[in-house]
Amino acid sequence: MTPEADALLAAWAQVSSPVAADFLRQRLGSPRADQVERVKNLLDCLAHRSPQQALRYARDLVAFADAGEDPAARVVARLALGNALLWSEQLEEAHRAYESARKLAELAGLALLAARCGVGQLGVLFRQGRYREALALAEAIEPVLSQDPSTSLYAARVRAQRATVLQYLGETEAALRAYAAASCCFRALGSTAALDLAVAQHNAGSLLAQLGRHAEAARVLEEARRCAQAAGSPLLAARAAAALARVDLAQGRYAHALQVFDEVASCYRQAGVPAAAATYLLFALECRLYLGEAERVAREGFRVARELEQAAFAAEACRARYLSALAHRQRGDLHAAATLLYLAHEGLRQLGREAWRAAAACELAVVRLREQDAAAALALAQDAASVWAQVGSPTGLGRALLVRSDALARCAELAAAAQDAREALRVGHRHHLAWLCVASHRRLSLLRPERRGAHLLRGVRWADRMLAWLPADLRAGLYAELADLYQHAVLYLSKRERWLETWRVVQSAKSRSLAWLLASHGLRLRAQTADSELVRQLDVLLNAYRHRLLGELQDAPAREEVDTPELEARIRDLVWRIQMHHPAFRSQSLMVVRTMRPELPYLPPDTGLLEYFVAGGHVLAFVGRADRTLSGLRVCGAQQVARAAALWGAGLRAFAASQLQPVQALRQARKVLRDLYTLLIRPLERELRAFRKLVVAPSGLLHALPFHAFADGDACVWDRWEVSYVPAGSLLPLLAHPTAGGPPVCVADSLRGRLPGAVREARWVAERLGARLWEHPTPQEFLEAVRGAGVVHVAAHCRFRTDAPLLSAVHLTAGPVTAADVLASDAGCEVVVLSGCETASPRVLPGDELVGFPRAWFHTGARAVVVSLWPVQDASTVELMQHFYDSLCAAVPLPEALRRAGLELRARWEHPWHWAGFVLMGDPSWKPPRAPCLPRSVNGGG
C-alpha cells in the first residue's frame, strides 16, 4: 500500500464508528464513486491481512456512501462490505450485502456494477456448495463484463471462479483450461491483478495436485505463494503454502504437511477468521490420523465438525465426521465408525461433493468388510472407483481399487482381486505414491503365492522410502500400519533360512527413527536456528510444566489456565515440530536416510551380536560375528516369553513391596530366570560359547528383561559373558562416533532431603573421578553443567512417564529436567549414568522405538548410557556405583565394569532386584582414560 493509504488507515483506526462517516467526509469530501472505489480497493487489500479490521472499515464506508447522492458510490461501498464479510467467512451476511448492492445497481440502471455484484455472489454460492447455481450465474454475467474493457479484470475473475466450480463438479480438464485463460488475463493486467493471479494459481495448483501431477502443482503453487506475498496478502500466501502441504500429504510426507497446516490455521486464527482456521485444522486431523494419533483425532474431530457447521461449511463438517470415523475404526469401535461414515456419506451426497463422498464410500466399504458384508462392500467400492476415475484422482482411485480388491477376494474372485491390486500398483508407480505401492504389494503377496517373496520384499523397499519421508519421532505412528508387512516378510525369509536378508528386513523394522536421528546430527533444525520461535515456545511451556509440578503455577511465564494433560500434549507437539527439518534440509536428510542400508556392524573377534525379533507369534534370534557372518533361529513362541516376562514383573513388584518372604521371592526369581534362559539363550548356547562379550538387541517386550541375569542353574549370563544392550544391531556404528571427552561431572539432588543417599553417593563419585560436583542445581544449570562432559553421573529421583515418555524427568528440588529438555539441548556428553529409578523403563512405540531417557541422551550425542530397568534400592545402588567407578578408574571397559559391580553385589544381596537392575545401553567399546582418576577440588552449583 502507498504511504497515503497507510496514513488514512492509521488515522481511521483512531476514529470510532459513530463518527467515521464525518471523518471520511473531512478526508475525502462528498462521497463519489471514484473515491469510494479507491477506498474499496484499499479495504480489499486489508482484508487479506486483517479481515476483521477491514470489515469494521467497510461498515463505516457504507455509512459514508449512504450519506451522499451517488448511487454508484453506495453500490461500491456494499461491494466492499460483501468482500470483507466473505474474507471473514460470514457467508450469509456477505450474500445479503452483495444482493443489496445488486438491487441498488439495477434500480439505478448500472448494468456493469450489477454484474460486478454477481462476482462476489459467485464466491458465496461456491463456499455454500451451491455449484449449479454458481455456474448459471457465471454464464449470465461473464458476457456482460466482457463487453467493456474497464471491467476486463472482473470478467477474468468470473472465469477463474467458473473454473473452480467446474473443478468441484468433476469437469477437471475444462477447469484447468479456464484457470489457464484467467491467469493469462491477470498476468496481462500486471500488478493490479496480482492477488487475482495468486488465487487462480492456487486453485489450479490444488487441482493439479488432486490429479497426481505433483511437479506441475508445486510450480504453480509456488507462483501463487510469490504473487500473494508480492501483493501483501499473508493469508493468501498461507493458503498457497497449505496447498503445497496438500501435495506433501498426497505423497505421504504427513509430518511436514501437519506442521504447515497447524501454522496456517494459527495464521487465520490470529487474523480473526476462526472458520477458515477450522478448515485447515481439518487437514491437520487427516495428517494426525495417518501418523497414528487416532485417539486425538476421535476427540478433536467432533469439535472441528461443530465449528465448521457453525460457519456453514457443511461439506467440511461431513469431512470432519469422516476422519473421526476412521479414528474410531482404528480404535476398534466399528459401530461408531459405521454410523459416522454413513452420516458423512449421505451428507456429501446431498451436497454434491462426489470426490469426498467417494472417500466416505471407500471407508464405509472397509467397515462392511469387517462386518462380513462383502456384497455391500463391493458395491460401495465399485461406486467409489467409478467416481475417482471420473474425477481423475490417482490417490482416490488407488484406494478404491485396493478396497475393491479386498471385497473381490472375500467373494472368492481371486483373479479379479489380483487384477485390481496390479492396477493399483501401476497407479502408484505412475504417480510415485509410496503408500499405494506398499499396500498393493502386500495384497499381491497374498493373491499371487508364486510371487509372494518378491512382492513382500518390494513392499518393504517402498515402506522404507515411505518412512524416510517422515521426521523421526512421528515415523512410529505410520509404522503401525506397516508392521504386518514387515512381519510377513521376516517370516517368509526365515522359513527359507535366508538369514542375512531376514536380518536386514528386521533392521528396517526396528528403531529406524533413532537411526535417522543419530545419522543426521548435523541437519537438525535446532542447531541451525537455536533462537527460533518454536524453541522459545517450548521453553515457555516447559517452564510452565516445571512450575505446575512444583505447585508454583502463579509464577510461571505461561499465564494461560491450561490443564496439565493439555499442557503436556502441547509440549509433545512442539518437540515433534522442532525435530522436523527445515524444507531446505529435506533433500539432504532424505539422502542420509536412503543411503543407510542396514549392514552388519564390525565387531571385535571376542564379541557377538545377539539380536531378537518378534513376528507372527514367534521369537527369532540372530547371531552376528566378527567376520560379518550371521545365523538365525526361531527360538521359541512369543506367548511363552510373554508369560515368563509377566511373572518376572509380578515377582519384582511383590519383592519390592515385601509381599513375599525373601527366600520365597528368591526362589521365584531364579525359576523365572531359568525359564527365560531356556527360552532365549539355550537354543543358541553352542554358538555363543565362542564369545566373551555379547551385545544384546531385544525386541518388543524383551526390552524389559535382564538378559545378563538369565541363569542356567547357579551360573548366570554375567558369569560367562560381558553384556551390553542396543536397540538394534545396525545402530552400533552410529553410536561409536568421536566425542569431545571433557572432564567428568556429577549432579546430586536429595529432593528436599528425601534422598540423603543421593548426595552422599554423588560426593563419593565426584571425589573418586575428580569430577566437578553440582548439588541441587536448577534445570538450566543441570543442562549447562553436563555439556561436553566425558562422564556424567546423576544421583537424583527419576520418574519414567509411560503415558508421556517425553515428560519423563529427573526431579530436582528446583524443578524437573524432562526428556524433552534433554532433546532440546546439545549436551554432547560421552557417557551418562542415571542412578535413579526406572530410567530405562521399557516403553516402546510401534517400530520398536525406545522412548524416554536413553533416546534423549543418544540424540544429544551420548555414546552410552547406564540406566535402571526397575525401581532400585538406595543402599544397594550406592554400593553398586562404588564398585562400578572403582573399576572405571582402573581403566576397565564399561560393560566389564558394570558386570564386576553387579557380581560383587550378588555376593551380598542374592535377589536380582538388588544387583541386576542397571544395564549399559549403547556403544560397548567406550573405554575410560588410562590415567588414574585423581581427586580434584569439588565445586558446588546452584
PDB file of N, CA, C and O in Angstrom, residues 389-447:
ATOM      1  N   ALA A 389     -12.327 -42.385 -10.845  1.00  0.00           N
ATOM      2  CA  ALA A 389     -11.856 -42.460 -12.231  1.00  0.00           C
ATOM      3  C   ALA A 389     -12.372 -41.265 -13.032  1.00  0.00           C
ATOM      4  O   ALA A 389     -11.656 -40.691 -13.856  1.00  0.00           O
ATOM      5  N   GLN A 390     -13.625 -40.873 -12.779  1.00  0.00           N
ATOM      6  CA  GLN A 390     -14.199 -39.733 -13.482  1.00  0.00           C
ATOM      7  C   GLN A 390     -13.546 -38.427 -13.048  1.00  0.00           C
ATOM      8  O   GLN A 390     -13.245 -37.564 -13.864  1.00  0.00           O
ATOM      9  N   VAL A 391     -13.318 -38.296 -11.754  1.00  0.00           N
ATOM     10  CA  VAL A 391     -12.686 -37.077 -11.228  1.00  0.00           C
ATOM     11  C   VAL A 391     -11.228 -36.992 -11.661  1.00  0.00           C
ATOM     12  O   VAL A 391     -10.688 -35.916 -11.876  1.00  0.00           O
ATOM     13  N   GLY A 392     -10.586 -38.139 -11.803  1.00  0.00           N
ATOM     14  CA  GLY A 392      -9.184 -38.161 -12.216  1.00  0.00           C
ATOM     15  C   GLY A 392      -8.210 -38.041 -11.073  1.00  0.00           C
ATOM     16  O   GLY A 392      -7.127 -37.452 -11.219  1.00  0.00           O
ATOM     17  N   SER A 393      -8.559 -38.584  -9.893  1.00  0.00           N
ATOM     18  CA  SER A 393      -7.671 -38.527  -8.722  1.00  0.00           C
ATOM     19  C   SER A 393      -6.956 -39.859  -8.558  1.00  0.00           C
ATOM     20  O   SER A 393      -7.587 -40.872  -8.229  1.00  0.00           O
ATOM     21  N   PRO A 394      -5.635 -39.928  -8.766  1.00  0.00           N
ATOM     22  CA  PRO A 394      -4.926 -41.203  -8.596  1.00  0.00           C
ATOM     23  C   PRO A 394      -4.942 -41.704  -7.162  1.00  0.00           C
ATOM     24  O   PRO A 394      -5.007 -42.907  -6.919  1.00  0.00           O
ATOM     25  N   THR A 395      -4.887 -40.780  -6.201  1.00  0.00           N
ATOM     26  CA  THR A 395      -4.908 -41.195  -4.801  1.00  0.00           C
ATOM     27  C   THR A 395      -6.223 -41.888  -4.466  1.00  0.00           C
ATOM     28  O   THR A 395      -6.251 -42.984  -3.896  1.00  0.00           O
ATOM     29  N   GLY A 396      -7.335 -41.254  -4.838  1.00  0.00           N
ATOM     30  CA  GLY A 396      -8.633 -41.853  -4.560  1.00  0.00           C
ATOM     31  C   GLY A 396      -8.861 -43.135  -5.343  1.00  0.00           C
ATOM     32  O   GLY A 396      -9.375 -44.126  -4.803  1.00  0.00           O
ATOM     33  N   LEU A 397      -8.467 -43.133  -6.619  1.00  0.00           N
ATOM     34  CA  LEU A 397      -8.649 -44.329  -7.434  1.00  0.00           C
ATOM     35  C   LEU A 397      -7.849 -45.495  -6.868  1.00  0.00           C
ATOM     36  O   LEU A 397      -8.332 -46.629  -6.804  1.00  0.00           O
ATOM     37  N   GLY A 398      -6.606 -45.223  -6.462  1.00  0.00           N
ATOM     38  CA  GLY A 398      -5.788 -46.296  -5.896  1.00  0.00           C
ATOM     39  C   GLY A 398      -6.409 -46.887  -4.657  1.00  0.00           C
ATOM     40  O   GLY A 398      -6.455 -48.119  -4.485  1.00  0.00           O
ATOM     41  N   ARG A 399      -6.934 -46.025  -3.764  1.00  0.00           N
ATOM     42  CA  ARG A 399      -7.573 -46.530  -2.548  1.00  0.00           C
ATOM     43  C   ARG A 399      -8.811 -47.362  -2.894  1.00  0.00           C
ATOM     44  O   ARG A 399      -9.034 -48.429  -2.319  1.00  0.00           O
ATOM     45  N   ALA A 400      -9.617 -46.876  -3.847  1.00  0.00           N
ATOM     46  CA  ALA A 400     -10.829 -47.616  -4.223  1.00  0.00           C
ATOM     47  C   ALA A 400     -10.475 -48.966  -4.832  1.00  0.00           C
ATOM     48  O   ALA A 400     -11.158 -49.974  -4.565  1.00  0.00           O
ATOM     49  N   LEU A 401      -9.426 -49.010  -5.640  1.00  0.00           N
ATOM     50  CA  LEU A 401      -9.017 -50.285  -6.235  1.00  0.00           C
ATOM     51  C   LEU A 401      -8.590 -51.289  -5.169  1.00  0.00           C
ATOM     52  O   LEU A 401      -8.892 -52.488  -5.258  1.00  0.00           O
ATOM     53  N   LEU A 402      -7.887 -50.817  -4.148  1.00  0.00           N
ATOM     54  CA  LEU A 402      -7.456 -51.720  -3.077  1.00  0.00           C
ATOM     55  C   LEU A 402      -8.649 -52.274  -2.314  1.00  0.00           C
ATOM     56  O   LEU A 402      -8.706 -53.478  -2.006  1.00  0.00           O
ATOM     57  N   VAL A 403      -9.603 -51.394  -1.998  1.00  0.00           N
ATOM     58  CA  VAL A 403     -10.777 -51.861  -1.257  1.00  0.00           C
ATOM     59  C   VAL A 403     -11.587 -52.822  -2.118  1.00  0.00           C
ATOM     60  O   VAL A 403     -12.086 -53.851  -1.631  1.00  0.00           O
ATOM     61  N   ARG A 404     -11.727 -52.519  -3.407  1.00  0.00           N
ATOM     62  CA  ARG A 404     -12.453 -53.430  -4.289  1.00  0.00           C
ATOM     63  C   ARG A 404     -11.738 -54.769  -4.397  1.00  0.00           C
ATOM     64  O   ARG A 404     -12.370 -55.830  -4.440  1.00  0.00           O
ATOM     65  N   SER A 405     -10.389 -54.743  -4.413  1.00  0.00           N
ATOM     66  CA  SER A 405      -9.627 -55.988  -4.432  1.00  0.00           C
ATOM     67  C   SER A 405      -9.918 -56.824  -3.189  1.00  0.00           C
ATOM     68  O   SER A 405     -10.122 -58.049  -3.278  1.00  0.00           O
ATOM     69  N   ASP A 406      -9.975 -56.161  -2.024  1.00  0.00           N
ATOM     70  CA  ASP A 406     -10.284 -56.888  -0.788  1.00  0.00           C
ATOM     71  C   ASP A 406     -11.680 -57.493  -0.836  1.00  0.00           C
ATOM     72  O   ASP A 406     -11.889 -58.634  -0.400  1.00  0.00           O
ATOM     73  N   ALA A 407     -12.649 -56.723  -1.369  1.00  0.00           N
ATOM     74  CA  ALA A 407     -14.018 -57.232  -1.441  1.00  0.00           C
ATOM     75  C   ALA A 407     -14.122 -58.410  -2.403  1.00  0.00           C
ATOM     76  O   ALA A 407     -14.805 -59.407  -2.126  1.00  0.00           O
ATOM     77  N   LEU A 408     -13.433 -58.312  -3.541  1.00  0.00           N
ATOM     78  CA  LEU A 408     -13.450 -59.423  -4.506  1.00  0.00           C
ATOM     79  C   LEU A 408     -12.789 -60.669  -3.915  1.00  0.00           C
ATOM     80  O   LEU A 408     -13.258 -61.797  -4.130  1.00  0.00           O
ATOM     81  N   ALA A 409     -11.700 -60.476  -3.189  1.00  0.00           N
ATOM     82  CA  ALA A 409     -11.038 -61.624  -2.550  1.00  0.00           C
ATOM     83  C   ALA A 409     -11.968 -62.287  -1.544  1.00  0.00           C
ATOM     84  O   ALA A 409     -12.023 -63.519  -1.440  1.00  0.00           O
ATOM     85  N   ARG A 410     -12.727 -61.465  -0.792  1.00  0.00           N
ATOM     86  CA  ARG A 410     -13.672 -62.032   0.172  1.00  0.00           C
ATOM     87  C   ARG A 410     -14.781 -62.800  -0.534  1.00  0.00           C
ATOM     88  O   ARG A 410     -15.329 -63.771   0.011  1.00  0.00           O
ATOM     89  N   CYS A 411     -15.111 -62.381  -1.759  1.00  0.00           N
ATOM     90  CA  CYS A 411     -16.122 -63.087  -2.557  1.00  0.00           C
ATOM     91  C   CYS A 411     -15.527 -64.248  -3.351  1.00  0.00           C
ATOM     92  O   CYS A 411     -16.187 -64.813  -4.229  1.00  0.00           O
ATOM     93  N   ALA A 412     -14.244 -64.586  -3.093  1.00  0.00           N
ATOM     94  CA  ALA A 412     -13.544 -65.709  -3.737  1.00  0.00           C
ATOM     95  C   ALA A 412     -13.271 -65.469  -5.217  1.00  0.00           C
ATOM     96  O   ALA A 412     -12.995 -66.413  -5.958  1.00  0.00           O
ATOM     97  N   GLU A 413     -13.313 -64.232  -5.661  1.00  0.00           N
ATOM     98  CA  GLU A 413     -12.968 -63.908  -7.048  1.00  0.00           C
ATOM     99  C   GLU A 413     -11.506 -63.457  -7.074  1.00  0.00           C
ATOM    100  O   GLU A 413     -11.187 -62.274  -7.227  1.00  0.00           O
ATOM    101  N   LEU A 414     -10.598 -64.417  -6.917  1.00  0.00           N
ATOM    102  CA  LEU A 414      -9.191 -64.102  -6.683  1.00  0.00           C
ATOM    103  C   LEU A 414      -8.512 -63.497  -7.907  1.00  0.00           C
ATOM    104  O   LEU A 414      -7.666 -62.604  -7.769  1.00  0.00           O
ATOM    105  N   ALA A 415      -8.861 -63.968  -9.099  1.00  0.00           N
ATOM    106  CA  ALA A 415      -8.234 -63.413 -10.300  1.00  0.00           C
ATOM    107  C   ALA A 415      -8.588 -61.938 -10.466  1.00  0.00           C
ATOM    108  O   ALA A 415      -7.726 -61.094 -10.767  1.00  0.00           O
ATOM    109  N   ALA A 416      -9.861 -61.613 -10.269  1.00  0.00           N
ATOM    110  CA  ALA A 416     -10.281 -60.207 -10.371  1.00  0.00           C
ATOM    111  C   ALA A 416      -9.652 -59.373  -9.263  1.00  0.00           C
ATOM    112  O   ALA A 416      -9.274 -58.214  -9.481  1.00  0.00           O
ATOM    113  N   ALA A 417      -9.525 -59.947  -8.065  1.00  0.00           N
ATOM    114  CA  ALA A 417      -8.893 -59.229  -6.957  1.00  0.00           C
ATOM    115  C   ALA A 417      -7.443 -58.909  -7.279  1.00  0.00           C
ATOM    116  O   ALA A 417      -6.955 -57.794  -7.031  1.00  0.00           O
ATOM    117  N   ALA A 418      -6.703 -59.893  -7.835  1.00  0.00           N
ATOM    118  CA  ALA A 418      -5.301 -59.664  -8.210  1.00  0.00           C
ATOM    119  C   ALA A 418      -5.194 -58.613  -9.308  1.00  0.00           C
ATOM    120  O   ALA A 418      -4.266 -57.788  -9.306  1.00  0.00           O
ATOM    121  N   GLN A 419      -6.132 -58.608 -10.236  1.00  0.00           N
ATOM    122  CA  GLN A 419      -6.122 -57.630 -11.314  1.00  0.00           C
ATOM    123  C   GLN A 419      -6.279 -56.216 -10.753  1.00  0.00           C
ATOM    124  O   GLN A 419      -5.567 -55.283 -11.169  1.00  0.00           O
ATOM    125  N   ASP A 420      -7.189 -56.025  -9.808  1.00  0.00           N
ATOM    126  CA  ASP A 420      -7.366 -54.708  -9.196  1.00  0.00           C
ATOM    127  C   ASP A 420      -6.116 -54.292  -8.423  1.00  0.00           C
ATOM    128  O   ASP A 420      -5.713 -53.119  -8.453  1.00  0.00           O
ATOM    129  N   ALA A 421      -5.500 -55.226  -7.711  1.00  0.00           N
ATOM    130  CA  ALA A 421      -4.283 -54.897  -6.958  1.00  0.00           C
ATOM    131  C   ALA A 421      -3.151 -54.511  -7.898  1.00  0.00           C
ATOM    132  O   ALA A 421      -2.383 -53.574  -7.616  1.00  0.00           O
ATOM    133  N   ARG A 422      -3.020 -55.209  -9.041  1.00  0.00           N
ATOM    134  CA  ARG A 422      -1.982 -54.848 -10.019  1.00  0.00           C
ATOM    135  C   ARG A 422      -2.253 -53.468 -10.614  1.00  0.00           C
ATOM    136  O   ARG A 422      -1.329 -52.679 -10.831  1.00  0.00           O
ATOM    137  N   GLU A 423      -3.523 -53.167 -10.868  1.00  0.00           N
ATOM    138  CA  GLU A 423      -3.867 -51.851 -11.406  1.00  0.00           C
ATOM    139  C   GLU A 423      -3.539 -50.754 -10.381  1.00  0.00           C
ATOM    140  O   GLU A 423      -3.027 -49.688 -10.733  1.00  0.00           O
ATOM    141  N   ALA A 424      -3.821 -51.023  -9.109  1.00  0.00           N
ATOM    142  CA  ALA A 424      -3.463 -50.064  -8.053  1.00  0.00           C
ATOM    143  C   ALA A 424      -1.957 -49.856  -8.004  1.00  0.00           C
ATOM    144  O   ALA A 424      -1.472 -48.729  -7.827  1.00  0.00           O
ATOM    145  N   LEU A 425      -1.182 -50.939  -8.186  1.00  0.00           N
ATOM    146  CA  LEU A 425       0.274 -50.825  -8.192  1.00  0.00           C
ATOM    147  C   LEU A 425       0.747 -49.965  -9.359  1.00  0.00           C
ATOM    148  O   LEU A 425       1.661 -49.137  -9.215  1.00  0.00           O
ATOM    149  N   ARG A 426       0.131 -50.133 -10.522  1.00  0.00           N
ATOM    150  CA  ARG A 426       0.501 -49.310 -11.677  1.00  0.00           C
ATOM    151  C   ARG A 426       0.215 -47.828 -11.410  1.00  0.00           C
ATOM    152  O   ARG A 426       1.022 -46.956 -11.754  1.00  0.00           O
ATOM    153  N   VAL A 427      -0.926 -47.557 -10.787  1.00  0.00           N
ATOM    154  CA  VAL A 427      -1.249 -46.168 -10.440  1.00  0.00           C
ATOM    155  C   VAL A 427      -0.205 -45.616  -9.459  1.00  0.00           C
ATOM    156  O   VAL A 427       0.258 -44.475  -9.586  1.00  0.00           O
ATOM    157  N   GLY A 428       0.174 -46.433  -8.483  1.00  0.00           N
ATOM    158  CA  GLY A 428       1.179 -45.999  -7.510  1.00  0.00           C
ATOM    159  C   GLY A 428       2.518 -45.698  -8.145  1.00  0.00           C
ATOM    160  O   GLY A 428       3.158 -44.688  -7.828  1.00  0.00           O
ATOM    161  N   HIS A 429       2.971 -46.561  -9.057  1.00  0.00           N
ATOM    162  CA  HIS A 429       4.237 -46.324  -9.753  1.00  0.00           C
ATOM    163  C   HIS A 429       4.158 -45.071 -10.618  1.00  0.00           C
ATOM    164  O   HIS A 429       5.084 -44.250 -10.630  1.00  0.00           O
ATOM    165  N   ARG A 430       3.047 -44.931 -11.338  1.00  0.00           N
ATOM    166  CA  ARG A 430       2.916 -43.823 -12.284  1.00  0.00           C
ATOM    167  C   ARG A 430       2.952 -42.474 -11.563  1.00  0.00           C
ATOM    168  O   ARG A 430       3.521 -41.505 -12.062  1.00  0.00           O
ATOM    169  N   HIS A 431       2.378 -42.427 -10.374  1.00  0.00           N
ATOM    170  CA  HIS A 431       2.255 -41.146  -9.672  1.00  0.00           C
ATOM    171  C   HIS A 431       3.146 -41.075  -8.427  1.00  0.00           C
ATOM    172  O   HIS A 431       2.984 -40.166  -7.619  1.00  0.00           O
ATOM    173  N   HIS A 432       4.064 -42.023  -8.264  1.00  0.00           N
ATOM    174  CA  HIS A 432       5.032 -42.022  -7.162  1.00  0.00           C
ATOM    175  C   HIS A 432       4.340 -41.973  -5.792  1.00  0.00           C
ATOM    176  O   HIS A 432       4.736 -41.219  -4.902  1.00  0.00           O
ATOM    177  N   LEU A 433       3.297 -42.771  -5.642  1.00  0.00           N
ATOM    178  CA  LEU A 433       2.569 -42.849  -4.376  1.00  0.00           C
ATOM    179  C   LEU A 433       3.093 -44.056  -3.598  1.00  0.00           C
ATOM    180  O   LEU A 433       2.683 -45.190  -3.824  1.00  0.00           O
ATOM    181  N   ALA A 434       4.019 -43.799  -2.686  1.00  0.00           N
ATOM    182  CA  ALA A 434       4.677 -44.899  -1.971  1.00  0.00           C
ATOM    183  C   ALA A 434       3.685 -45.734  -1.183  1.00  0.00           C
ATOM    184  O   ALA A 434       3.762 -46.969  -1.166  1.00  0.00           O
ATOM    185  N   TRP A 435       2.749 -45.093  -0.485  1.00  0.00           N
ATOM    186  CA  TRP A 435       1.794 -45.850   0.328  1.00  0.00           C
ATOM    187  C   TRP A 435       0.984 -46.813  -0.523  1.00  0.00           C
ATOM    188  O   TRP A 435       0.668 -47.926  -0.093  1.00  0.00           O
ATOM    189  N   LEU A 436       0.644 -46.394  -1.751  1.00  0.00           N
ATOM    190  CA  LEU A 436      -0.151 -47.244  -2.633  1.00  0.00           C
ATOM    191  C   LEU A 436       0.664 -48.446  -3.107  1.00  0.00           C
ATOM    192  O   LEU A 436       0.147 -49.563  -3.203  1.00  0.00           O
ATOM    193  N   CYS A 437       1.933 -48.220  -3.385  1.00  0.00           N
ATOM    194  CA  CYS A 437       2.802 -49.338  -3.783  1.00  0.00           C
ATOM    195  C   CYS A 437       2.956 -50.340  -2.643  1.00  0.00           C
ATOM    196  O   CYS A 437       2.929 -51.563  -2.860  1.00  0.00           O
ATOM    197  N   VAL A 438       3.130 -49.822  -1.409  1.00  0.00           N
ATOM    198  CA  VAL A 438       3.244 -50.708  -0.245  1.00  0.00           C
ATOM    199  C   VAL A 438       1.990 -51.574  -0.116  1.00  0.00           C
ATOM    200  O   VAL A 438       2.064 -52.805  -0.003  1.00  0.00           O
ATOM    201  N   ALA A 439       0.828 -50.919  -0.129  1.00  0.00           N
ATOM    202  CA  ALA A 439      -0.422 -51.656   0.073  1.00  0.00           C
ATOM    203  C   ALA A 439      -0.692 -52.641  -1.067  1.00  0.00           C
ATOM    204  O   ALA A 439      -1.205 -53.746  -0.841  1.00  0.00           O
ATOM    205  N   SER A 440      -0.352 -52.254  -2.292  1.00  0.00           N
ATOM    206  CA  SER A 440      -0.586 -53.147  -3.434  1.00  0.00           C
ATOM    207  C   SER A 440       0.288 -54.385  -3.348  1.00  0.00           C
ATOM    208  O   SER A 440      -0.181 -55.518  -3.571  1.00  0.00           O
ATOM    209  N   HIS A 441       1.581 -54.206  -3.055  1.00  0.00           N
ATOM    210  CA  HIS A 441       2.474 -55.365  -2.917  1.00  0.00           C
ATOM    211  C   HIS A 441       2.012 -56.282  -1.777  1.00  0.00           C
ATOM    212  O   HIS A 441       2.115 -57.510  -1.886  1.00  0.00           O
ATOM    213  N   ARG A 442       1.516 -55.683  -0.696  1.00  0.00           N
ATOM    214  CA  ARG A 442       1.046 -56.508   0.423  1.00  0.00           C
ATOM    215  C   ARG A 442      -0.105 -57.407  -0.024  1.00  0.00           C
ATOM    216  O   ARG A 442      -0.154 -58.602   0.299  1.00  0.00           O
ATOM    217  N   ARG A 443      -1.056 -56.865  -0.783  1.00  0.00           N
ATOM    218  CA  ARG A 443      -2.186 -57.666  -1.253  1.00  0.00           C
ATOM    219  C   ARG A 443      -1.743 -58.698  -2.287  1.00  0.00           C
ATOM    220  O   ARG A 443      -2.195 -59.846  -2.270  1.00  0.00           O
ATOM    221  N   LEU A 444      -0.852 -58.293  -3.184  1.00  0.00           N
ATOM    222  CA  LEU A 444      -0.390 -59.228  -4.211  1.00  0.00           C
ATOM    223  C   LEU A 444       0.405 -60.378  -3.604  1.00  0.00           C
ATOM    224  O   LEU A 444       0.409 -61.487  -4.152  1.00  0.00           O
ATOM    225  N   SER A 445       1.058 -60.131  -2.480  1.00  0.00           N
ATOM    226  CA  SER A 445       1.795 -61.227  -1.830  1.00  0.00           C
ATOM    227  C   SER A 445       0.849 -62.322  -1.361  1.00  0.00           C
ATOM    228  O   SER A 445       1.242 -63.490  -1.254  1.00  0.00           O
ATOM    229  N   LEU A 446      -0.403 -61.966  -1.102  1.00  0.00           N
ATOM    230  CA  LEU A 446      -1.407 -62.955  -0.700  1.00  0.00           C
ATOM    231  C   LEU A 446      -2.145 -63.546  -1.902  1.00  0.00           C
ATOM    232  O   LEU A 446      -2.522 -64.721  -1.886  1.00  0.00           O
ATOM    233  N   LEU A 447      -2.348 -62.720  -2.921  1.00  0.00           N
ATOM    234  CA  LEU A 447      -3.138 -63.164  -4.070  1.00  0.00           C
ATOM    235  C   LEU A 447      -2.307 -63.908  -5.106  1.00  0.00           C
ATOM    236  O   LEU A 447      -2.872 -64.610  -5.950  1.00  0.00           O
TER     237      LEU A 447
END
